[in-house]
Amino acid sequence: MDEQRIQYLISGFLEGNLSAAEMAELDDFLIDPANRETFVATASRLTEEMQEQAPFDESLEPVLSRVLDVDRTPVTRPGIVPFRFSYWRVAAVVVLAAGIGGYFYWSHNTSKAPQLAQKEAATPAAILPGSNKATLILEDGTTVSLDSTGNQTIRQGNTIVQRNNGQLLYSGQPATAKLSYNILATPKGGQYQVVLPDGTKVWLNAASRLKYPVAFTGSERLVELEGEAYFETVKDAHKPFKVKAGEFEVQVLGTSFDVMAYKDEKNTHTTLISGAVKVASEKESRLLQPGQQAVVNTNAGIGVNTVNTDEVIAWKNGYFSFRDADIAAVMRQLERWYDVTVSYPSGIPKGTFSGEMGRGLTLSEALKILEQTNVNFKIEEGRHIVILP
């Protein structure tokens, strides 16, 4: 894309007058991290040229301070023009992009300036982000809490499980061919990693559950998943690796992929990062290529789309990434990671979010960023979020 076209799109975005096709063109441009830097520089320059400027919103200072402390990245504070939504929007975009290398906006235009929700001091105690915590359920029903840091050795017959700062590592083989299973379960606000007996690495997202044998002794390597996990499997042509998730099954030989199968999502998704996988339901099966995502719906069957895999596995790499996601989809991810509940007393706001933000922010910090995009929140006692009209 030539420089003149880039400036036209960014300028139109600031003014809030891009067509749907032009907005889609800008979205595609922003997929490349290098292009986001161009966006930030151009948007910052154009914002500074605005004749009417208001002081930087100091309520964002705690968020920026936290970001700067982590990334050591200097941030240029753009001005914010009141009463024009497009300028409020770009201020949030530029601040976020300069601070954490991302971008964020709400694509539902309105002339109303966003009203900031209550200040930090008026909310309940800070709700911290999720961390490495889970429960391991052994074959005999014994539960082992994995919430604390440090190392631990768990013995199950001839199988040894080592716990080391957020990761389980299985080694050894049982003396008999009888299958015995463990279950690794993460709560809301938790995540964990496990290296299975064959060397396959699994990253388990919040509110997820993985059932697997302590040794793969049969003709296949079958695990069962509820929730979301990222897999890096070890290749074994004679013993295929399979993931059963609800009504469908993923079969692989050696590959990396993500499976998202939460019960509160209407569709389940399998995204292939490398290698090849086959996604099968009772009625059909589809073979995926890297960069493709299978969307399984009980009523509509299996559809295949091409996706940005970095966005799909953003959770594994420590950040949220949204692309044309409605507020309900955004909040479902926040519910799982921060262990909160959400209500919409005035209905679910229309429009879609696109952007990124780190998973290391407190809940209040994350909501403060989202508030800059014209959606307002209130945190109540009992870890509950209310979406305000």
Coordinates of C-alpha atoms in Angstrom, one line a residue:
M1 CA 0.0 0.0 0.0
D2 CA 1.5 3.4 -1.0
E3 CA 2.1 6.2 1.5
Q4 CA -0.6 8.4 0.2
R5 CA -3.3 5.7 0.6
I6 CA -2.1 4.9 4.1
Q7 CA -2.4 8.6 5.1
Y8 CA -5.8 8.8 3.5
L9 CA -7.1 5.8 5.5
I10 CA -5.6 7.0 8.8
S11 CA -6.9 10.5 8.3
G12 CA -10.3 9.2 7.5
F13 CA -10.2 7.0 10.6
L14 CA -9.5 10.0 12.8
E15 CA -12.4 11.9 11.2
G16 CA -14.7 8.9 11.6
N17 CA -15.7 8.9 7.9
L18 CA -14.3 5.7 6.5
S19 CA -16.6 3.5 4.6
A20 CA -17.1 -0.2 5.7
A21 CA -14.8 -1.3 2.8
E22 CA -12.1 1.3 3.8
M23 CA -12.3 0.2 7.5
A24 CA -11.8 -3.4 6.4
E25 CA -8.8 -2.2 4.3
L26 CA -7.3 -0.5 7.4
D27 CA -8.0 -3.6 9.5
D28 CA -6.0 -5.7 7.0
F29 CA -3.2 -3.1 7.0
L30 CA -2.9 -3.2 10.8
I31 CA -2.4 -7.0 11.0
D32 CA 1.3 -6.5 10.4
P33 CA 3.1 -5.2 13.6
A34 CA 5.3 -2.9 11.5
N35 CA 2.3 -1.3 10.0
R36 CA 0.9 -0.6 13.4
E37 CA 4.0 1.5 14.1
T38 CA 3.3 3.4 11.0
F39 CA -0.2 3.9 12.1
V40 CA 0.9 5.2 15.5
A41 CA 3.4 7.6 14.1
T42 CA 1.0 9.0 11.5
A43 CA -2.0 9.2 13.9
S44 CA 0.1 10.9 16.5
R45 CA 1.3 13.5 14.0
L46 CA -2.2 14.2 12.7
T47 CA -3.6 14.4 16.2
E48 CA -1.0 17.0 17.2
E49 CA -2.0 19.1 14.2
M50 CA -5.6 19.4 15.5
Q51 CA -6.3 23.0 16.4
E52 CA -8.4 22.2 19.5
Q53 CA -6.7 20.2 22.1
A54 CA -7.7 19.2 25.6
P55 CA -5.3 17.9 28.3
F56 CA -4.3 14.3 28.3
D57 CA -6.8 12.2 30.3
E58 CA -4.9 11.7 33.6
S59 CA -7.1 8.8 34.6
L60 CA -5.0 6.7 32.2
E61 CA -1.8 7.5 34.1
P62 CA -1.8 4.4 36.3
V63 CA -2.3 2.2 33.3
L64 CA 0.5 3.9 31.3
S65 CA 2.8 3.8 34.4
R66 CA 2.2 0.1 34.7
V67 CA 2.9 -0.5 31.0
L68 CA 6.0 1.6 31.0
D69 CA 7.3 -0.2 34.1
V70 CA 7.1 -3.5 32.1
D71 CA 8.1 -2.5 28.6
R72 CA 10.4 0.5 29.3
T73 CA 8.9 2.1 26.2
P74 CA 8.5 5.9 26.0
V75 CA 5.0 7.1 25.3
T76 CA 4.1 10.3 23.5
R77 CA 0.8 11.6 25.0
P78 CA -1.6 12.7 22.3
G79 CA -4.2 15.4 22.9
I80 CA -7.8 14.5 23.2
V81 CA -10.5 16.6 21.7
P82 CA -13.8 16.5 23.7
F83 CA -17.2 15.9 22.2
R84 CA -16.0 14.2 19.0
F85 CA -15.9 10.5 19.4
S86 CA -13.4 9.9 16.6
Y87 CA -10.7 11.9 18.4
W88 CA -11.4 10.2 21.8
R89 CA -11.1 6.9 19.9
V90 CA -7.8 7.7 18.3
A91 CA -6.3 9.0 21.5
A92 CA -6.9 5.6 23.1
V93 CA -5.5 3.9 20.0
V94 CA -2.3 5.9 20.0
V95 CA -1.8 5.6 23.7
L96 CA -2.2 1.8 23.6
A97 CA -0.2 1.3 20.5
A98 CA 2.8 3.4 21.8
G99 CA 2.6 1.7 25.2
I100 CA 2.2 -2.0 24.4
G101 CA 2.6 -2.4 20.7
G102 CA -1.0 -2.8 19.9
Y103 CA -4.1 -1.0 18.8
F104 CA -7.7 -0.8 20.0
Y105 CA -10.9 0.8 18.8
W106 CA -14.7 0.4 18.9
S107 CA -16.1 0.5 15.3
H108 CA -19.6 1.8 16.2
N109 CA -19.6 5.6 15.4
T110 CA -21.4 8.0 17.6
S111 CA -21.2 11.7 18.3
K112 CA -21.3 11.2 22.1
A113 CA -18.1 11.6 24.0
P114 CA -17.4 8.6 26.3
Q115 CA -18.2 9.2 30.0
L116 CA -15.5 7.7 32.2
A117 CA -16.7 5.3 34.8
Q118 CA -15.9 5.6 38.5
K119 CA -12.3 6.3 39.5
E120 CA -10.1 3.6 40.9
A121 CA -10.6 4.8 44.4
A122 CA -14.4 4.4 44.1
T123 CA -14.2 0.8 43.0
P124 CA -13.8 -2.3 45.2
A125 CA -10.3 -3.7 45.8
A126 CA -8.2 -4.2 42.7
I127 CA -9.0 -7.4 40.9
L128 CA -5.7 -8.9 39.8
P129 CA -5.1 -10.8 36.5
G130 CA -5.0 -14.5 36.3
S131 CA -1.9 -16.6 37.1
N132 CA -0.5 -20.1 37.1
K133 CA -2.9 -22.1 39.1
A134 CA -4.7 -25.4 38.6
T135 CA -5.9 -28.6 40.2
L136 CA -4.5 -32.0 39.3
I137 CA -6.9 -34.9 39.8
L138 CA -5.2 -38.3 40.0
E139 CA -6.6 -41.7 38.9
D140 CA -7.7 -42.5 42.5
G141 CA -9.6 -39.2 42.9
T142 CA -6.9 -37.5 44.9
T143 CA -6.6 -33.8 44.2
V144 CA -3.4 -31.8 44.2
S145 CA -3.5 -28.0 44.4
L146 CA -1.1 -26.4 42.0
D147 CA -1.7 -22.8 43.1
S148 CA 1.6 -22.2 44.9
T149 CA 4.9 -21.6 43.3
G150 CA 7.9 -23.9 43.7
N151 CA 8.7 -27.5 42.9
Q152 CA 7.0 -30.8 43.8
T153 CA 7.3 -34.4 42.9
I154 CA 4.2 -36.6 42.6
R155 CA 4.5 -40.4 42.2
Q156 CA 1.8 -42.6 40.7
G157 CA 3.2 -46.1 40.5
N158 CA 6.1 -46.0 38.0
T159 CA 5.0 -42.6 36.7
I160 CA 6.7 -39.5 38.1
V161 CA 5.1 -36.0 37.8
Q162 CA 7.4 -33.1 38.4
R163 CA 5.8 -29.7 39.1
N164 CA 8.1 -26.7 38.4
N165 CA 6.7 -23.2 38.5
G166 CA 3.6 -23.4 36.4
Q167 CA 4.4 -26.6 34.5
L168 CA 3.8 -30.4 35.0
L169 CA 6.3 -32.8 33.4
Y170 CA 5.4 -36.5 33.2
S171 CA 8.1 -39.2 33.0
G172 CA 8.5 -43.0 33.5
Q173 CA 6.2 -45.7 32.3
P174 CA 3.7 -47.9 34.2
A175 CA 4.4 -51.5 34.7
T176 CA 1.0 -52.6 33.2
A177 CA -0.8 -51.8 30.0
K178 CA -3.8 -50.7 31.9
L179 CA -4.7 -47.1 31.1
S180 CA -5.0 -44.7 34.0
Y181 CA -5.9 -41.1 33.7
N182 CA -5.1 -37.7 35.2
I183 CA -7.2 -34.5 34.8
L184 CA -5.6 -31.1 34.8
A185 CA -8.2 -28.4 35.5
T186 CA -7.7 -24.6 35.6
P187 CA -10.2 -22.4 37.3
K188 CA -11.4 -19.0 36.1
G189 CA -8.3 -16.8 36.6
G190 CA -5.9 -19.7 36.1
Q191 CA -3.6 -21.1 33.4
Y192 CA -1.1 -24.0 33.3
Q193 CA 1.3 -26.0 31.2
V194 CA 1.8 -29.7 31.0
V195 CA 4.3 -31.9 29.2
L196 CA 2.5 -35.2 28.5
P197 CA 4.3 -38.6 28.7
D198 CA 5.1 -38.6 24.9
G199 CA 6.7 -35.1 25.2
T200 CA 3.7 -33.2 23.8
K201 CA 3.4 -29.7 25.3
V202 CA 0.0 -28.3 26.2
W203 CA -0.8 -24.8 27.4
L204 CA -4.2 -24.8 29.2
N205 CA -6.2 -21.5 29.2
A206 CA -8.5 -20.4 32.0
A207 CA -11.6 -22.3 33.0
S208 CA -10.4 -25.4 31.1
R209 CA -10.1 -29.1 31.7
L210 CA -7.8 -31.7 30.1
K211 CA -8.1 -35.4 30.6
Y212 CA -5.1 -37.6 29.5
P213 CA -3.5 -41.0 30.3
V214 CA -0.4 -41.0 32.4
A215 CA 1.2 -43.1 29.6
F216 CA 0.2 -43.6 26.0
T217 CA 0.2 -47.4 25.8
G218 CA -2.4 -48.1 23.0
S219 CA -2.5 -47.5 19.3
E220 CA -3.4 -43.8 19.7
R221 CA -2.8 -40.9 21.9
L222 CA -6.2 -39.6 22.9
V223 CA -6.9 -36.7 25.3
E224 CA -10.2 -34.9 26.1
L225 CA -10.6 -31.2 26.3
E226 CA -13.1 -28.8 27.6
G227 CA -12.2 -25.1 27.3
E228 CA -9.1 -24.0 25.4
A229 CA -5.6 -25.3 24.9
Y230 CA -2.7 -24.9 22.6
F231 CA -0.8 -28.1 21.6
E232 CA 2.7 -28.7 20.3
T233 CA 2.6 -32.5 19.6
V234 CA 5.4 -34.9 19.1
K235 CA 5.3 -36.7 15.8
D236 CA 4.5 -40.5 15.8
A237 CA 3.1 -41.8 12.5
H238 CA 2.2 -45.1 14.2
K239 CA 0.3 -43.6 17.1
P240 CA -1.8 -40.5 16.0
F241 CA -2.5 -37.8 18.5
K242 CA -6.2 -37.1 19.0
V243 CA -8.1 -34.4 20.9
K244 CA -11.8 -35.0 21.7
A245 CA -13.7 -31.8 22.4
G246 CA -17.4 -32.1 22.7
E247 CA -19.0 -33.4 19.5
F248 CA -15.9 -33.4 17.4
E249 CA -12.4 -34.8 17.3
V250 CA -9.1 -33.5 16.0
Q251 CA -6.5 -36.0 14.7
V252 CA -2.9 -35.0 14.1
L253 CA 0.5 -36.7 13.5
G254 CA 2.9 -34.0 14.6
T255 CA 1.8 -30.3 14.6
S256 CA 0.9 -27.3 16.6
F257 CA -2.7 -26.1 16.9
D258 CA -5.2 -24.5 19.2
V259 CA -8.6 -25.9 20.2
M260 CA -11.3 -23.7 21.8
A261 CA -14.3 -25.6 23.0
Y262 CA -15.9 -23.6 25.9
K263 CA -19.5 -24.6 26.7
D264 CA -20.6 -20.9 26.8
E265 CA -19.5 -20.4 23.1
K266 CA -21.9 -21.3 20.4
N267 CA -19.1 -22.6 18.1
T268 CA -15.9 -24.6 18.7
H269 CA -12.7 -23.7 16.9
T270 CA -9.6 -25.6 15.8
T271 CA -6.8 -23.4 14.4
L272 CA -3.8 -25.0 12.8
I273 CA -0.5 -23.2 13.3
S274 CA 1.8 -25.8 11.6
G275 CA 1.6 -29.3 10.2
A276 CA -1.8 -30.8 9.3
V277 CA -4.9 -31.9 11.3
K278 CA -8.2 -33.5 10.5
V279 CA -11.3 -32.2 12.3
A280 CA -14.1 -34.7 12.3
S281 CA -17.7 -34.7 13.6
E282 CA -20.2 -37.6 13.3
K283 CA -21.4 -36.3 9.9
E284 CA -18.2 -34.9 8.2
S285 CA -14.5 -34.2 8.4
R286 CA -12.2 -31.5 7.1
L287 CA -8.5 -31.4 6.6
L288 CA -6.8 -28.1 7.6
Q289 CA -3.7 -26.4 6.3
P290 CA -1.6 -24.0 8.4
G291 CA -3.4 -20.7 8.9
Q292 CA -6.9 -22.3 8.6
Q293 CA -9.5 -22.5 11.3
A294 CA -12.3 -25.1 11.5
V295 CA -15.5 -23.7 13.0
V296 CA -17.8 -26.5 14.3
N297 CA -21.5 -25.8 14.9
T298 CA -23.8 -28.6 15.8
N299 CA -26.5 -27.4 13.4
A300 CA -24.4 -26.0 10.6
G301 CA -21.5 -28.5 10.4
I302 CA -17.9 -27.7 9.9
G303 CA -16.8 -24.5 8.1
V304 CA -13.2 -23.5 7.3
N305 CA -11.8 -20.0 7.4
T306 CA -8.3 -18.4 6.9
V307 CA -7.3 -16.5 10.1
N308 CA -4.4 -14.7 11.7
T309 CA -3.0 -17.3 13.9
D310 CA -1.1 -14.8 16.1
E311 CA -4.5 -13.4 17.1
V312 CA -5.9 -16.8 17.9
I313 CA -3.0 -17.8 20.3
A314 CA -2.5 -14.4 21.7
W315 CA -3.7 -15.7 25.1
K316 CA -0.8 -18.2 25.2
N317 CA 1.6 -15.3 24.5
G318 CA 0.3 -13.1 27.3
Y319 CA -2.2 -10.7 25.7
F320 CA -5.8 -10.4 24.5
S321 CA -6.4 -9.9 20.8
F322 CA -9.8 -9.1 19.3
R323 CA -10.8 -8.6 15.7
D324 CA -14.4 -7.4 15.0
A325 CA -15.5 -9.0 18.3
D326 CA -18.7 -7.9 19.9
I327 CA -18.6 -6.7 23.5
A328 CA -20.1 -10.0 24.8
A329 CA -17.3 -12.0 23.2
V330 CA -14.7 -9.6 24.7
M331 CA -16.3 -9.8 28.2
R332 CA -16.4 -13.6 28.1
Q333 CA -12.6 -13.7 27.8
L334 CA -12.3 -11.2 30.7
E335 CA -14.8 -13.2 32.8
R336 CA -12.5 -16.3 32.5
W337 CA -9.2 -14.5 33.0
Y338 CA -10.3 -12.3 35.9
D339 CA -12.8 -14.7 37.5
V340 CA -15.7 -12.2 37.3
T341 CA -19.3 -12.1 36.2
V342 CA -20.9 -9.6 33.7
S343 CA -24.4 -8.3 33.3
Y344 CA -26.0 -6.1 30.7
P345 CA -29.1 -4.4 32.3
S346 CA -29.6 -2.2 29.3
G347 CA -28.8 -4.8 26.7
I348 CA -25.6 -5.6 24.8
P349 CA -24.1 -2.5 23.1
K350 CA -23.9 -2.8 19.3
G351 CA -20.6 -2.5 17.4
T352 CA -17.4 -4.5 17.4
F353 CA -13.9 -4.2 19.1
S354 CA -10.6 -4.7 17.3
G355 CA -7.3 -4.5 19.2
E356 CA -4.9 -5.9 21.7
M357 CA -4.0 -5.4 25.4
G358 CA -1.8 -7.3 27.9
R359 CA -3.2 -10.0 30.2
G360 CA -1.0 -8.6 33.0
L361 CA -3.2 -5.6 33.6
T362 CA -5.5 -5.4 36.6
L363 CA -9.2 -5.6 35.8
S364 CA -9.7 -1.9 36.4
E365 CA -6.8 -1.0 34.1
A366 CA -8.2 -3.2 31.4
L367 CA -11.6 -1.7 31.7
K368 CA -10.2 1.8 31.7
I369 CA -8.7 1.1 28.3
L370 CA -12.0 -0.2 27.0
E371 CA -13.8 2.8 28.4
Q372 CA -11.9 5.0 26.0
T373 CA -13.7 3.3 23.2
N374 CA -17.1 4.6 24.3
V375 CA -18.3 1.5 26.3
N376 CA -18.7 2.2 30.1
F377 CA -18.4 -0.2 33.0
K378 CA -19.0 -0.3 36.7
I379 CA -17.3 -2.8 39.1
E380 CA -19.5 -3.9 41.9
E381 CA -18.8 -5.9 45.1
G382 CA -18.6 -9.7 44.5
R383 CA -16.4 -9.5 41.4
H384 CA -19.3 -8.3 39.2
I385 CA -19.1 -6.0 36.2
V386 CA -22.1 -4.0 35.0
I387 CA -22.1 -2.7 31.4
L388 CA -23.6 0.8 31.6
P389 CA -25.8 2.4 28.9

